[in-house]
Amino acid sequence: MCGFYTGAFLYRYIHQNELQSLKERAKTIAALIPASSLSSLSFSEEDISNLVYDNLKSKLKEILSFYDDTRFIYLIGKQQDKIFFIVDSENPDSPDYSPPGQEYAEASDGVKYALSKGEVVVEGPVADRWGYWYSSLAPIKNINGQTVAIVGLDIDARFHTTYLYTTLTLVAVATLLLIIFILSIYKNRRDEEKLLELKSEFISLASHELRSPLTFMRWKISNLLESSDLSKELAKSLLEIKESAVKLITMATSILETTATDFKIATRKNLVEVDIFSSVQSAIGLVEDRKNEKEISIIVDPLSVKEAVILGEGDKLELIFTNILSNAIKYSPNKSTIEILILKEKNKVSVAIRDQGVGIPPGDIKYIFSGFYRAKNVARGGVRGSGFGLYMTKKIVEFLGGMIECKSTEGKGTTFIVYFPQI
Ligand code: ADP
């Protein structure tokens, strides 16, 4: 239905445009013929030997040669009730030639109207003894504003219709291509969304399945710890195992919240005031072992603000910094340094974590937060990873109302900056 109306509208629009341009054409030709040039004509066959008639005929023929679609150009006059030809663009030997003064008995209503009212008229398609035409008629007026003649030009109606349908077909094909293009973009987007949905469904299922045995382990260890006949060493080890299980449960819960719901159903009502500085300190504590293994130093810049409170959840904030720090350690050489700078800017708190590691190739930076993406330089290397950590980190940052950005120079190092709204 919509296609039908669009087609009808286009047809009308192109048709009207075409007729308007015919009007303009007749007006231009009329402007080229001064009314005074007609005063020496007698409007009879005697004009054939008049130089003015000759000049007018040559002019019409010359103008005709400019327009491929125009078949005739002619001047028509009226005296008393007789409508007659003054001059036309045909050679005298043409079967379509009208000698000067020849009555135009079959003059259309348009011709009569243009002659009597002195207005520009376009009419068609009309049939006469010469064919089937669209005609455009424009008055030639003297200095008193009286119409002394009209200029007429005829174009073959079939030519006009062919032009109309060709233009319409081109427009229709272009519109169709545009619709196909838009639909294909829409489909690609839907496919991408579907893939992301599948990814997060899979991850949430996996993390859900992980949580149950971990919770069972924690519960069993707690029971074991309650028995009195444990050696000190065994109790210490059990406690450490229990702490690790608790961390894994927290991690699995976060993954579950992040992916299963994209935080849509996670509520912000549990948010409490959390101090960024202490969160960073405890994240540093959590990566201590990995950092020591590679003899890496983590330095909190002394310029860092010590008190910056935001709305968050302690373990979620810790998870953000632990993820960034773990990556910084993972992708940095032994004995390098990681610097942390916490700043307050206007109504924001920013935490920048800079390493001296392998960096990220410029073309990869925009993908690292999209989930399951590993930059080329690390994917081919020996360092293992899933490409999921930063996706989750970004989700948590956004859930807390913040944003995360990454600046990196390949071979030199990477800086992640996290911004949180300050309260
Ligand atoms: P992964 O488990 O692969 O580390 P992440 O989601 O944590 O997954 O990170 C995604 C990718 O971003 C990494 O595979 C790596 O290519 C790049 N990346 C993240 N942090 C750093 C960093 N500090 N230095 C260099 N590359 C990094």
XYZ file of C-alpha atoms and ligand atoms in Angstrom:
450
model
C 0.000 0.000 0.000
C 2.777 2.351 1.041
C 4.637 1.446 -2.181
C 1.539 2.260 -4.222
C 1.154 5.711 -2.650
C 4.875 6.431 -2.942
C 4.738 5.410 -6.626
C 1.665 7.569 -7.241
C 3.272 10.506 -5.481
C 6.505 10.133 -7.474
C 4.591 9.819 -10.732
C 2.693 13.018 -9.999
C 5.801 14.831 -8.822
C 7.910 13.950 -11.881
C 4.988 14.630 -14.255
C 4.306 18.086 -12.753
C 7.991 18.912 -12.853
C 8.195 17.959 -16.492
C 5.151 20.079 -17.401
C 6.545 23.036 -15.469
C 9.804 22.807 -17.397
C 7.803 22.812 -20.695
C 6.058 26.014 -19.563
C 9.407 27.653 -18.833
C 10.699 26.566 -22.240
C 7.788 28.199 -24.108
C 8.170 31.384 -22.022
C 11.880 31.575 -22.901
C 11.193 31.181 -26.629
C 8.433 33.834 -26.466
C 10.870 36.223 -24.803
C 13.272 35.765 -27.744
C 10.683 37.011 -30.293
C 9.861 40.739 -30.011
C 6.205 41.597 -30.777
C 7.410 44.472 -33.021
C 9.007 41.959 -35.420
C 5.504 40.733 -36.349
C 4.138 44.158 -37.367
C 5.500 43.972 -40.946
C 3.774 40.620 -41.628
C 0.476 40.295 -43.477
C -0.361 36.809 -42.061
C -0.924 35.443 -45.565
C 1.122 33.469 -48.116
C 2.677 36.795 -49.202
C 4.825 36.607 -46.069
C 6.843 33.819 -47.726
C 8.762 36.459 -49.655
C 9.134 38.709 -46.575
C 12.627 38.726 -45.031
C 11.152 39.036 -41.517
C 9.227 35.770 -42.053
C 12.449 34.104 -43.233
C 14.346 35.330 -40.184
C 11.640 34.124 -37.843
C 11.567 30.678 -39.475
C 15.379 30.317 -39.176
C 15.193 31.367 -35.532
C 12.525 28.746 -34.762
C 14.532 26.059 -36.587
C 17.657 26.998 -34.648
C 15.815 26.854 -31.318
C 14.272 23.520 -32.307
C 17.737 22.066 -32.874
C 18.521 22.641 -29.146
C 15.731 20.370 -27.925
C 15.860 16.665 -28.792
C 12.359 15.971 -27.500
C 10.586 18.849 -29.320
C 8.952 18.158 -32.704
C 7.432 21.540 -33.674
C 7.749 25.167 -32.698
C 5.290 27.641 -34.216
C 3.703 31.071 -33.866
C -0.074 31.371 -33.941
C -2.139 34.516 -34.268
C -5.790 35.461 -34.164
C -7.740 38.076 -36.089
C -11.488 38.392 -35.622
C -12.422 34.758 -35.023
C -9.807 33.227 -37.254
C -6.891 31.395 -35.619
C -3.993 30.913 -38.045
C -0.334 30.000 -38.345
C 2.141 32.891 -38.578
C 5.282 30.826 -39.034
C 6.496 27.327 -38.086
C 9.787 25.468 -37.795
C 9.066 23.114 -40.775
C 10.683 23.278 -44.198
C 8.178 24.076 -47.006
C 8.686 20.590 -48.480
C 7.717 18.865 -45.232
C 4.249 17.246 -45.198
C 3.770 18.870 -41.768
C 4.519 22.386 -43.027
C 1.852 25.051 -42.420
C 2.126 28.081 -44.712
C 1.633 31.566 -43.213
C -1.985 32.516 -42.782
C -3.230 28.900 -42.909
C -6.231 28.571 -40.647
C -5.787 26.400 -37.611
C -9.368 25.195 -37.487
C -8.744 22.395 -35.005
C -7.096 24.764 -32.450
C -7.410 23.223 -28.985
C -9.018 24.870 -25.975
C -5.509 25.541 -24.647
C -4.564 27.515 -27.770
C -7.792 29.539 -27.588
C -7.287 30.202 -23.883
C -3.634 31.286 -24.292
C -4.608 33.656 -27.150
C -7.555 35.235 -25.390
C -6.150 35.426 -21.830
C -2.485 35.956 -22.665
C -1.408 33.265 -20.175
C 1.032 30.383 -20.381
C -0.718 27.037 -20.882
C 0.469 23.446 -20.943
C -1.944 20.862 -22.233
C -1.841 17.258 -23.169
C -1.854 14.674 -24.229
C -3.954 16.085 -27.111
C -4.387 14.597 -30.576
C -4.477 16.557 -33.840
C -3.853 15.785 -37.493
C -0.078 15.770 -36.864
C -0.007 13.382 -33.895
C -0.385 12.968 -30.175
C 1.210 15.780 -28.156
C 1.995 17.620 -24.997
C 1.905 21.298 -25.997
C 3.179 24.355 -24.228
C 1.893 27.788 -25.269
C 3.219 31.196 -24.209
C 2.008 34.677 -25.255
C 4.072 37.274 -27.138
C 2.865 40.674 -25.910
C 3.365 44.184 -27.249
C 4.404 47.132 -25.056
C 0.751 47.735 -24.109
C 0.517 44.216 -22.731
C -1.737 42.971 -25.551
C -1.200 39.446 -26.819
C -0.240 39.663 -30.503
C 0.611 35.979 -30.965
C 1.465 32.836 -29.066
C 4.494 30.581 -29.324
C 3.652 26.897 -29.291
C 5.928 23.913 -28.925
C 4.927 20.284 -29.188
C 6.628 17.251 -27.752
C 5.597 13.730 -28.662
C 3.381 12.401 -25.845
C 5.043 8.963 -26.171
C 8.449 10.592 -25.592
C 7.156 12.268 -22.454
C 5.602 9.021 -21.149
C 8.801 7.065 -21.815
C 10.830 9.695 -19.966
C 8.368 9.590 -17.093
C 8.473 5.803 -16.755
C 12.254 5.654 -17.118
C 12.703 8.213 -14.352
C 10.116 6.461 -12.215
C 11.804 3.083 -12.732
C 15.192 4.539 -11.795
C 13.758 6.106 -8.651
C 11.959 2.854 -7.782
C 15.144 0.792 -8.253
C 17.155 3.261 -6.150
C 14.479 3.133 -3.410
C 14.453 -0.671 -3.510
C 18.241 -0.803 -3.199
C 18.090 1.605 -0.287
C 15.459 -0.531 1.465
C 17.549 -3.697 0.904
C 20.606 -1.900 2.279
C 18.758 -0.708 5.408
C 17.264 -4.167 5.963
C 20.666 -5.842 5.667
C 22.161 -3.433 8.242
C 19.201 -4.127 10.523
C 19.636 -7.902 10.081
C 23.393 -7.747 10.817
C 22.678 -5.794 13.963
C 20.067 -8.344 15.032
C 22.552 -11.173 14.381
C 25.200 -9.426 16.474
C 22.717 -8.873 19.290
C 21.680 -12.522 19.143
C 25.291 -13.645 19.333
C 25.910 -11.430 22.344
C 22.780 -12.772 23.994
C 23.952 -16.340 23.407
C 27.390 -15.531 24.784
C 25.987 -14.066 27.980
C 23.471 -16.884 28.389
C 26.283 -19.395 28.123
C 28.476 -17.570 30.627
C 25.694 -17.074 33.132
C 24.826 -20.756 32.932
C 28.452 -21.711 33.459
C 28.940 -19.357 36.401
C 25.689 -20.532 37.939
C 26.882 -24.137 37.722
C 30.180 -23.086 39.321
C 28.569 -21.368 42.260
C 26.786 -24.432 43.635
C 29.843 -26.699 44.126
C 31.847 -23.741 45.440
C 29.199 -22.932 48.028
C 29.149 -26.586 49.009
C 32.980 -26.526 49.417
C 32.832 -23.430 51.601
C 30.186 -24.968 53.791
C 32.169 -28.236 54.174
C 35.380 -26.360 55.027
C 33.520 -24.256 57.605
C 32.326 -27.504 59.213
C 35.836 -28.917 59.198
C 37.214 -25.755 60.782
C 34.786 -26.126 63.658
C 36.272 -29.481 64.736
C 38.786 -29.138 67.571
C 41.307 -31.826 66.633
C 42.915 -29.899 63.741
C 46.594 -29.125 63.747
C 47.399 -25.406 63.555
C 48.910 -25.809 60.094
C 45.944 -27.699 58.694
C 43.518 -25.129 60.145
C 45.539 -22.333 58.489
C 45.485 -24.087 55.124
C 41.767 -24.780 55.405
C 41.126 -21.149 56.201
C 43.077 -20.075 53.111
C 41.130 -22.558 50.960
C 37.897 -21.199 52.408
C 38.919 -17.606 51.586
C 39.740 -18.603 48.023
C 36.381 -20.357 47.703
C 34.637 -17.212 48.959
C 36.487 -15.135 46.339
C 35.510 -17.547 43.610
C 31.878 -17.424 44.742
C 31.982 -13.625 44.644
C 33.520 -13.701 41.183
C 30.970 -16.210 39.863
C 28.161 -14.102 41.342
C 29.484 -10.999 39.629
C 29.759 -12.779 36.304
C 26.240 -14.040 36.751
C 24.900 -10.580 37.507
C 26.875 -8.960 34.719
C 26.028 -11.308 31.918
C 22.687 -12.812 32.769
C 20.969 -9.550 33.275
C 23.413 -6.915 32.072
C 22.508 -5.390 35.409
C 18.996 -4.759 34.235
C 17.504 -6.487 37.225
C 20.405 -5.805 39.567
C 19.221 -3.047 41.824
C 21.161 0.007 42.861
C 19.464 0.093 46.233
C 22.256 -1.989 47.811
C 24.847 0.639 46.987
C 26.704 2.101 49.940
C 29.427 4.657 50.419
C 32.771 3.102 49.593
C 36.218 4.594 49.896
C 38.179 4.278 46.672
C 41.589 4.409 48.312
C 40.903 1.402 50.565
C 39.328 -0.477 47.679
C 42.486 0.022 45.627
C 44.611 -1.090 48.603
C 42.682 -4.331 49.024
C 42.849 -5.034 45.262
C 46.629 -4.613 45.493
C 46.590 -7.133 48.368
C 44.654 -9.622 46.242
C 47.209 -9.589 43.411
C 50.200 -9.650 45.775
C 51.303 -13.225 44.944
C 51.196 -12.743 41.150
C 52.986 -9.418 41.458
C 55.764 -10.974 43.615
C 56.209 -13.874 41.194
C 57.211 -11.389 38.471
C 59.010 -9.048 40.885
C 56.782 -6.203 39.741
C 56.354 -3.092 41.909
C 52.981 -1.472 42.369
C 53.237 2.158 43.451
C 50.380 4.378 44.511
C 51.367 7.884 43.449
C 51.836 10.073 46.546
C 49.739 12.765 44.852
C 46.747 10.448 45.073
C 43.794 11.612 47.156
C 43.367 9.487 50.257
C 39.711 10.229 50.781
C 37.324 9.875 47.895
C 33.982 8.321 48.585
C 31.655 7.022 45.890
C 28.443 5.022 45.829
C 29.233 1.379 45.174
C 29.605 -2.084 46.561
C 32.917 -2.931 48.196
C 33.493 -6.247 46.421
C 32.395 -4.904 43.015
C 34.798 -1.985 43.247
C 37.551 -4.349 44.340
C 36.774 -6.571 41.348
C 37.237 -3.646 38.962
C 40.689 -2.803 40.274
C 41.712 -6.468 40.656
C 40.875 -7.132 37.007
C 42.820 -4.129 35.738
C 45.780 -4.862 38.021
C 45.822 -8.584 37.103
C 45.987 -7.641 33.417
C 48.698 -5.062 34.086
C 50.787 -7.769 35.807
C 49.944 -10.419 33.210
C 50.936 -8.257 30.231
C 54.025 -6.596 31.789
C 57.630 -7.807 31.832
C 59.320 -8.941 35.029
C 60.675 -6.228 37.307
C 58.576 -3.501 35.725
C 56.491 -0.927 37.599
C 52.756 -0.321 37.795
C 51.623 3.118 38.927
C 48.254 4.066 40.389
C 46.991 7.630 40.624
C 43.700 8.533 42.322
C 42.410 12.049 41.649
C 39.337 14.148 42.319
C 38.261 16.248 39.338
C 35.199 18.467 39.641
C 32.424 16.021 40.463
C 34.359 12.904 39.482
C 36.908 10.589 41.015
C 39.367 9.020 38.609
C 41.662 6.068 39.121
C 44.438 5.639 36.557
C 46.453 2.409 36.462
C 49.518 2.581 34.214
C 51.833 -0.288 33.306
C 55.001 -0.676 31.241
C 53.794 -3.767 29.411
C 53.287 -4.965 25.865
C 50.579 -2.394 25.086
C 47.624 -2.827 22.736
C 47.777 -2.366 18.934
C 45.808 0.810 17.980
C 43.255 -1.079 15.857
C 42.383 -3.429 18.756
C 41.655 -0.903 21.508
C 38.035 -0.346 20.493
C 37.260 -4.067 20.794
C 38.827 -4.996 24.128
C 35.670 -4.184 26.139
C 33.316 -6.052 23.810
C 33.758 -9.511 25.367
C 35.863 -12.501 24.318
C 38.255 -10.301 22.423
C 42.011 -10.626 22.791
C 44.360 -8.234 21.002
C 46.500 -9.763 18.247
C 49.799 -9.198 20.074
C 48.736 -11.259 23.120
C 46.483 -13.772 21.357
C 49.458 -15.181 19.452
C 51.752 -15.044 22.532
C 51.901 -17.519 25.387
C 49.903 -15.509 27.954
C 46.560 -17.139 28.603
C 43.278 -15.310 28.936
C 39.596 -15.428 28.059
C 38.953 -11.874 26.867
C 36.073 -11.634 29.321
C 37.572 -9.661 32.218
C 37.385 -6.188 30.667
C 33.859 -6.756 29.364
C 32.766 -7.564 32.893
C 34.816 -4.675 34.328
C 33.160 -2.175 31.990
C 29.700 -3.483 32.866
C 30.382 -3.056 36.590
C 31.838 0.449 36.092
C 28.762 1.486 34.111
C 26.465 -0.066 36.685
C 28.100 2.215 39.250
C 27.454 5.209 36.970
C 31.053 5.541 35.829
C 33.054 5.067 32.659
C 36.322 3.434 31.698
C 38.842 4.349 29.021
C 42.081 2.900 27.763
C 45.152 4.583 26.324
C 47.967 2.441 25.074
C 51.151 2.469 23.023
C 52.184 -0.884 21.668
C 55.496 -2.003 23.160
C 55.494 0.802 25.753
C 52.555 0.304 28.080
C 48.890 0.786 28.821
C 46.834 3.055 31.062
C 43.292 2.290 32.132
C 41.377 5.206 33.664
C 38.156 4.619 35.538
C 35.864 7.564 36.359
C 33.210 7.436 39.096
C 30.660 10.093 39.993
C 31.568 11.589 43.353
C 28.947 11.955 46.076
P 42.119 -11.521 29.004
O 41.612 -12.665 29.814
O 42.483 -11.926 27.613
O 43.198 -10.765 29.670
P 40.495 -9.122 29.258
O 39.064 -8.924 28.925
O 40.910 -8.880 30.643
O 40.842 -10.587 28.802
O 41.307 -8.203 28.289
C 40.986 -8.184 26.918
C 42.226 -7.942 26.083
O 42.683 -6.603 26.298
C 43.392 -8.801 26.449
O 43.334 -10.061 25.826
C 44.545 -7.961 25.944
O 44.681 -8.130 24.551
C 44.103 -6.551 26.216
N 44.629 -6.020 27.500
C 43.934 -5.796 28.615
N 44.728 -5.233 29.567
C 45.928 -5.064 28.989
C 47.178 -4.516 29.448
N 47.335 -3.998 30.690
N 48.218 -4.508 28.577
C 48.089 -5.005 27.318
N 46.935 -5.544 26.845
C 45.862 -5.570 27.674
